């Protein structure tokens, strides 16, 4: 591989990651506008979050705790960028390997853990409570989500994301083949994105925004970029698993046109997934942490188990092999 | 003001950079309201769908670290003043202060109280006063728009004054506190 190729490749990767962060900020702005319209308000312009990030990064910052606290926002942002590089966005995949569906599960935990590390280092009791709640919530939604992933792996007979996308394109989207698992995954996604019934870790009125409590100025700007990235990360995860990753044209036959069309379809699909989360977020109050834990280990887990049984029956007894 | 220890690359001149910063910070004022008196009652209609301040990018934040704008909503007792100063010093520059009602201006109803400070401006720099007892949400929205205009023109420089005259502000504060740790 020549040096020119490497340069082109890395520019493309940087462009994709930059676009992902921009899309995340735009989505957060759209969510604020939609929530405002639901509450019969006018709401901020949809580019409000770009202004917020610019302002935060331009602020002077004089918070001193220790080096772990300084390191945490970088850790979170880098972790979310790494996870985005492993996820196919519109069929284009930057890093890959066999069995990367399992690897992705580990990588997705990195940014959240880095964030928890930094807030723990600030030694604020509110941050400690928030981190504890975030880790408990993670434990709750991972249970149905792992069952859903197991169902997908059994049905499509693969643990590689690119093979999963190919099989979804040639056979049927995951949401058509395994609708029960898709429902469980969407409920788990609500907790993963920490939207309203499950925004327990960052509850601003109870524990003063939880893990974020000591972050301000430039630190908060970095964390806002991190949360913009994780919006795209989590919606793309659902789209890749159940909606074919937005791949409608095969890049092998159509070339560059396929990449552009797939990217646009992917954008439309993650927008739909994000809007579902925003609508639920706008009308629900907040669970307590033990209620969320009970909910996740009861209903979505049962639904996911039924989905797993369906996938097993379809692939083993009925012989449906994509 | 001392020299910036981390100067930006000279693609954008310092003057234009400050203008951009003011332009951004006027459109995204995150506020923390310190509910000291009756003025806190006027905040819910200003936030919710009747007067909706989020359309100007003003949202309430939970902690002083994240906020740019401190609202002191009513009379300030000596005990409260200590907390207000602490909150103000935890906020990140540039930061702005709006004080509500007549009490922080001249003592208002509590002009002869032994326990209430008469002028907030002696202890922390105030960028804007809203007169009235109490100011209605229209007056508050008007004050926000005035503050945004002031920030844009660079006239809301309370945080610079606090840095420049820190010793004098601190001396005034210590005159009422006696000690910090009670």
GROMACS .gro file of N, CA and C in nm, chain A residues 158-241:
model
  252
  158UNK      N    1  -2.339  -1.539   1.177
  158UNK     CA    2  -2.214  -1.466   1.162
  158UNK      C    3  -2.194  -1.374   1.282
  159UNK      N    4  -2.066  -1.342   1.311
  159UNK     CA    5  -2.037  -1.242   1.413
  159UNK      C    6  -1.961  -1.125   1.352
  160UNK      N    7  -1.970  -1.112   1.221
  160UNK     CA    8  -1.899  -1.004   1.153
  160UNK      C    9  -2.001  -0.904   1.100
  161UNK      N   10  -1.974  -0.776   1.125
  161UNK     CA   11  -2.073  -0.674   1.087
  161UNK      C   12  -2.089  -0.664   0.937
  162UNK      N   13  -1.978  -0.675   0.860
  162UNK     CA   14  -1.992  -0.657   0.715
  162UNK      C   15  -2.068  -0.774   0.653
  163UNK      N   16  -2.044  -0.896   0.706
  163UNK     CA   17  -2.122  -1.011   0.657
  163UNK      C   18  -2.270  -0.994   0.691
  164UNK      N   19  -2.293  -0.941   0.812
  164UNK     CA   20  -2.432  -0.918   0.854
  164UNK      C   21  -2.502  -0.822   0.759
  165UNK      N   22  -2.431  -0.714   0.719
  165UNK     CA   23  -2.491  -0.617   0.626
  165UNK      C   24  -2.517  -0.681   0.490
  166UNK      N   25  -2.419  -0.761   0.442
  166UNK     CA   26  -2.437  -0.827   0.311
  166UNK      C   27  -2.558  -0.919   0.312
  167UNK      N   28  -2.569  -0.998   0.422
  167UNK     CA   29  -2.679  -1.094   0.429
  167UNK      C   30  -2.813  -1.022   0.441
  168UNK      N   31  -2.812  -0.910   0.514
  168UNK     CA   32  -2.938  -0.834   0.525
  168UNK      C   33  -2.977  -0.777   0.391
  169UNK      N   34  -2.876  -0.734   0.311
  169UNK     CA   35  -2.908  -0.678   0.180
  169UNK      C   36  -2.962  -0.786   0.087
  170UNK      N   37  -2.899  -0.907   0.091
  170UNK     CA   38  -2.941  -1.010  -0.005
  170UNK      C   39  -3.067  -1.083   0.040
  171UNK      N   40  -3.088  -1.098   0.172
  171UNK     CA   41  -3.203  -1.176   0.219
  171UNK      C   42  -3.318  -1.085   0.263
  172UNK      N   43  -3.311  -1.035   0.388
  172UNK     CA   44  -3.415  -0.944   0.437
  172UNK      C   45  -3.357  -0.867   0.554
  173UNK      N   46  -3.410  -0.748   0.578
  173UNK     CA   47  -3.364  -0.669   0.692
  173UNK      C   48  -3.396  -0.743   0.822
  174UNK      N   49  -3.316  -0.717   0.922
  174UNK     CA   50  -3.335  -0.783   1.051
  174UNK      C   51  -3.471  -0.755   1.111
  175UNK      N   52  -3.522  -0.633   1.087
  175UNK     CA   53  -3.651  -0.597   1.148
  175UNK      C   54  -3.765  -0.676   1.084
  176UNK      N   55  -3.746  -0.721   0.958
  176UNK     CA   56  -3.849  -0.803   0.893
  176UNK      C   57  -3.839  -0.947   0.940
  177UNK      N   58  -3.714  -0.997   0.948
  177UNK     CA   59  -3.695  -1.137   0.985
  177UNK      C   60  -3.719  -1.158   1.135
  178UNK      N   61  -3.670  -1.065   1.219
  178UNK     CA   62  -3.678  -1.083   1.364
  178UNK      C   63  -3.745  -0.962   1.430
  179UNK      N   64  -3.875  -0.940   1.406
  179UNK     CA   65  -3.938  -0.818   1.460
  179UNK      C   66  -3.942  -0.814   1.612
  180UNK      N   67  -3.952  -0.930   1.678
  180UNK     CA   68  -3.962  -0.932   1.824
  180UNK      C   69  -3.829  -0.885   1.885
  181UNK      N   70  -3.718  -0.934   1.830
  181UNK     CA   71  -3.588  -0.891   1.879
  181UNK      C   72  -3.566  -0.743   1.855
  182UNK      N   73  -3.617  -0.692   1.742
  182UNK     CA   74  -3.601  -0.550   1.711
  182UNK      C   75  -3.671  -0.464   1.815
  183UNK      N   76  -3.789  -0.511   1.859
  183UNK     CA   77  -3.862  -0.436   1.962
  183UNK      C   78  -3.781  -0.430   2.091
  184UNK      N   79  -3.726  -0.545   2.132
  184UNK     CA   80  -3.646  -0.549   2.256
  184UNK      C   81  -3.524  -0.459   2.242
  185UNK      N   82  -3.460  -0.461   2.124
  185UNK     CA   83  -3.341  -0.379   2.102
  185UNK      C   84  -3.374  -0.231   2.109
  186UNK      N   85  -3.493  -0.192   2.060
  186UNK     CA   86  -3.529  -0.050   2.064
  186UNK      C   87  -3.554  -0.004   2.207
  187UNK      N   88  -3.612  -0.091   2.289
  187UNK     CA   89  -3.631  -0.053   2.430
  187UNK      C   90  -3.494  -0.042   2.498
  188UNK      N   91  -3.402  -0.134   2.466
  188UNK     CA   92  -3.269  -0.127   2.525
  188UNK      C   93  -3.196  -0.002   2.479
  189UNK      N   94  -3.224   0.038   2.353
  189UNK     CA   95  -3.159   0.157   2.296
  189UNK      C   96  -3.197   0.283   2.372
  190UNK      N   97  -3.322   0.289   2.419
  190UNK     CA   98  -3.367   0.406   2.494
  190UNK      C   99  -3.282   0.425   2.620
  191UNK      N  100  -3.248   0.313   2.685
  191UNK     CA  101  -3.163   0.323   2.803
  191UNK      C  102  -3.019   0.352   2.766
  192UNK      N  103  -2.975   0.298   2.653
  192UNK     CA  104  -2.838   0.320   2.610
  192UNK      C  105  -2.814   0.467   2.579
  193UNK      N  106  -2.915   0.532   2.521
  193UNK     CA  107  -2.902   0.674   2.488
  193UNK      C  108  -2.937   0.763   2.606
  194UNK      N  109  -2.980   0.704   2.718
  194UNK     CA  110  -3.019   0.777   2.839
  194UNK      C  111  -3.126   0.880   2.809
  195UNK      N  112  -3.226   0.839   2.731
  195UNK     CA  113  -3.338   0.930   2.706
  195UNK      C  114  -3.445   0.909   2.813
  196UNK      N  115  -3.554   0.982   2.808
  196UNK     CA  116  -3.630   1.016   2.925
  196UNK      C  117  -3.673   0.909   3.026
  197UNK      N  118  -3.740   0.799   2.992
  197UNK     CA  119  -3.770   0.720   3.112
  197UNK      C  120  -3.643   0.675   3.183
  198UNK      N  121  -3.530   0.673   3.113
  198UNK     CA  122  -3.406   0.619   3.170
  198UNK      C  123  -3.296   0.723   3.178
  199UNK      N  124  -3.330   0.851   3.195
  199UNK     CA  125  -3.221   0.949   3.209
  199UNK      C  126  -3.180   0.964   3.355
  200UNK      N  127  -3.176   0.850   3.423
  200UNK     CA  128  -3.149   0.849   3.567
  200UNK      C  129  -3.008   0.897   3.600
  201UNK      N  130  -2.904   0.858   3.524
  201UNK     CA  131  -2.769   0.900   3.563
  201UNK      C  132  -2.748   1.051   3.557
  202UNK      N  133  -2.814   1.122   3.461
  202UNK     CA  134  -2.784   1.264   3.445
  202UNK      C  135  -2.899   1.350   3.492
  203UNK      N  136  -2.985   1.296   3.582
  203UNK     CA  137  -3.101   1.370   3.628
  203UNK      C  138  -3.064   1.507   3.684
  204UNK      N  139  -3.093   1.618   3.611
  204UNK     CA  140  -3.044   1.748   3.656
  204UNK      C  141  -3.112   1.797   3.784
  205UNK      N  142  -3.237   1.753   3.808
  205UNK     CA  143  -3.307   1.810   3.922
  205UNK      C  144  -3.281   1.734   4.051
  206UNK      N  145  -3.231   1.610   4.040
  206UNK     CA  146  -3.206   1.534   4.163
  206UNK      C  147  -3.061   1.546   4.205
  207UNK      N  148  -2.969   1.515   4.113
  207UNK     CA  149  -2.829   1.505   4.152
  207UNK      C  150  -2.742   1.602   4.071
  208UNK      N  151  -2.803   1.716   4.031
  208UNK     CA  152  -2.727   1.822   3.964
  208UNK      C  153  -2.644   1.770   3.847
  209UNK      N  154  -2.713   1.706   3.752
  209UNK     CA  155  -2.657   1.651   3.628
  209UNK      C  156  -2.550   1.545   3.651
  210UNK      N  157  -2.546   1.487   3.769
  210UNK     CA  158  -2.469   1.365   3.793
  210UNK      C  159  -2.322   1.370   3.757
  211UNK      N  160  -2.276   1.283   3.667
  211UNK     CA  161  -2.134   1.278   3.636
  211UNK      C  162  -2.080   1.410   3.580
  212UNK      N  163  -2.167   1.492   3.520
  212UNK     CA  164  -2.123   1.616   3.458
  212UNK      C  165  -2.099   1.726   3.559
  213UNK      N  166  -2.122   1.701   3.688
  213UNK     CA  167  -2.138   1.811   3.783
  213UNK      C  168  -2.015   1.899   3.793
  214UNK      N  169  -1.894   1.843   3.782
  214UNK     CA  170  -1.774   1.925   3.799
  214UNK      C  171  -1.716   1.973   3.667
  215UNK      N  172  -1.772   1.927   3.555
  215UNK     CA  173  -1.715   1.966   3.427
  215UNK      C  174  -1.771   2.100   3.382
  216UNK      N  175  -1.683   2.187   3.335
  216UNK     CA  176  -1.730   2.316   3.286
  216UNK      C  177  -1.635   2.364   3.179
  217UNK      N  178  -1.676   2.467   3.105
  217UNK     CA  179  -1.588   2.527   3.005
  217UNK      C  180  -1.546   2.427   2.899
  218UNK      N  181  -1.415   2.421   2.874
  218UNK     CA  182  -1.365   2.338   2.765
  218UNK      C  183  -1.391   2.190   2.788
  219UNK      N  184  -1.386   2.145   2.914
  219UNK     CA  185  -1.415   2.006   2.945
  219UNK      C  186  -1.556   1.971   2.899
  220UNK      N  187  -1.650   2.057   2.932
  220UNK     CA  188  -1.790   2.031   2.897
  220UNK      C  189  -1.808   2.035   2.746
  221UNK      N  190  -1.732   2.120   2.676
  221UNK     CA  191  -1.738   2.124   2.530
  221UNK      C  192  -1.697   1.991   2.470
  222UNK      N  193  -1.586   1.935   2.523
  222UNK     CA  194  -1.541   1.803   2.475
  222UNK      C  195  -1.647   1.697   2.504
  223UNK      N  196  -1.707   1.705   2.623
  223UNK     CA  197  -1.808   1.604   2.657
  223UNK      C  198  -1.932   1.619   2.572
  224UNK      N  199  -1.960   1.742   2.527
  224UNK     CA  200  -2.075   1.761   2.440
  224UNK      C  201  -2.048   1.698   2.303
  225UNK      N  202  -1.923   1.713   2.255
  225UNK     CA  203  -1.886   1.645   2.130
  225UNK      C  204  -1.897   1.493   2.148
  226UNK      N  205  -1.858   1.446   2.267
  226UNK     CA  206  -1.868   1.302   2.296
  226UNK      C  207  -2.013   1.257   2.292
  227UNK      N  208  -2.103   1.337   2.352
  227UNK     CA  209  -2.242   1.290   2.352
  227UNK      C  210  -2.303   1.302   2.213
  228UNK      N  211  -2.256   1.400   2.133
  228UNK     CA  212  -2.301   1.405   1.993
  228UNK      C  213  -2.257   1.281   1.919
  229UNK      N  214  -2.131   1.239   1.941
  229UNK     CA  215  -2.082   1.117   1.876
  229UNK      C  216  -2.160   0.996   1.920
  230UNK      N  217  -2.196   0.992   2.050
  230UNK     CA  218  -2.262   0.870   2.096
  230UNK      C  219  -2.407   0.863   2.049
  231UNK      N  220  -2.470   0.978   2.020
  231UNK     CA  221  -2.603   0.974   1.956
  231UNK      C  222  -2.594   0.901   1.823
  232UNK      N  223  -2.494   0.940   1.741
  232UNK     CA  224  -2.478   0.874   1.611
  232UNK      C  225  -2.440   0.728   1.629
  233UNK      N  226  -2.352   0.702   1.727
  233UNK     CA  227  -2.307   0.565   1.752
  233UNK      C  228  -2.423   0.472   1.784
  234UNK      N  229  -2.510   0.516   1.875
  234UNK     CA  230  -2.615   0.425   1.921
  234UNK      C  231  -2.725   0.408   1.816
  235UNK      N  232  -2.763   0.519   1.748
  235UNK     CA  233  -2.864   0.502   1.642
  235UNK      C  234  -2.807   0.417   1.529
  236UNK      N  235  -2.678   0.437   1.495
  236UNK     CA  236  -2.620   0.357   1.387
  236UNK      C  237  -2.613   0.211   1.425
  237UNK      N  238  -2.588   0.183   1.552
  237UNK     CA  239  -2.584   0.044   1.597
  237UNK      C  240  -2.717  -0.025   1.568
  238UNK      N  241  -2.828   0.044   1.602
  238UNK     CA  242  -2.960  -0.015   1.575
  238UNK      C  243  -2.982  -0.032   1.425
  239UNK      N  244  -2.945   0.073   1.348
  239UNK     CA  245  -2.967   0.068   1.202
  239UNK      C  246  -2.885  -0.044   1.140
  240UNK      N  247  -2.760  -0.061   1.186
  240UNK     CA  248  -2.675  -0.166   1.129
  240UNK      C  249  -2.727  -0.304   1.164
  241UNK      N  250  -2.781  -0.320   1.283
  241UNK     CA  251  -2.824  -0.453   1.324
  241UNK      C  252  -2.957  -0.491   1.261
   0.00000   0.00000   0.00000
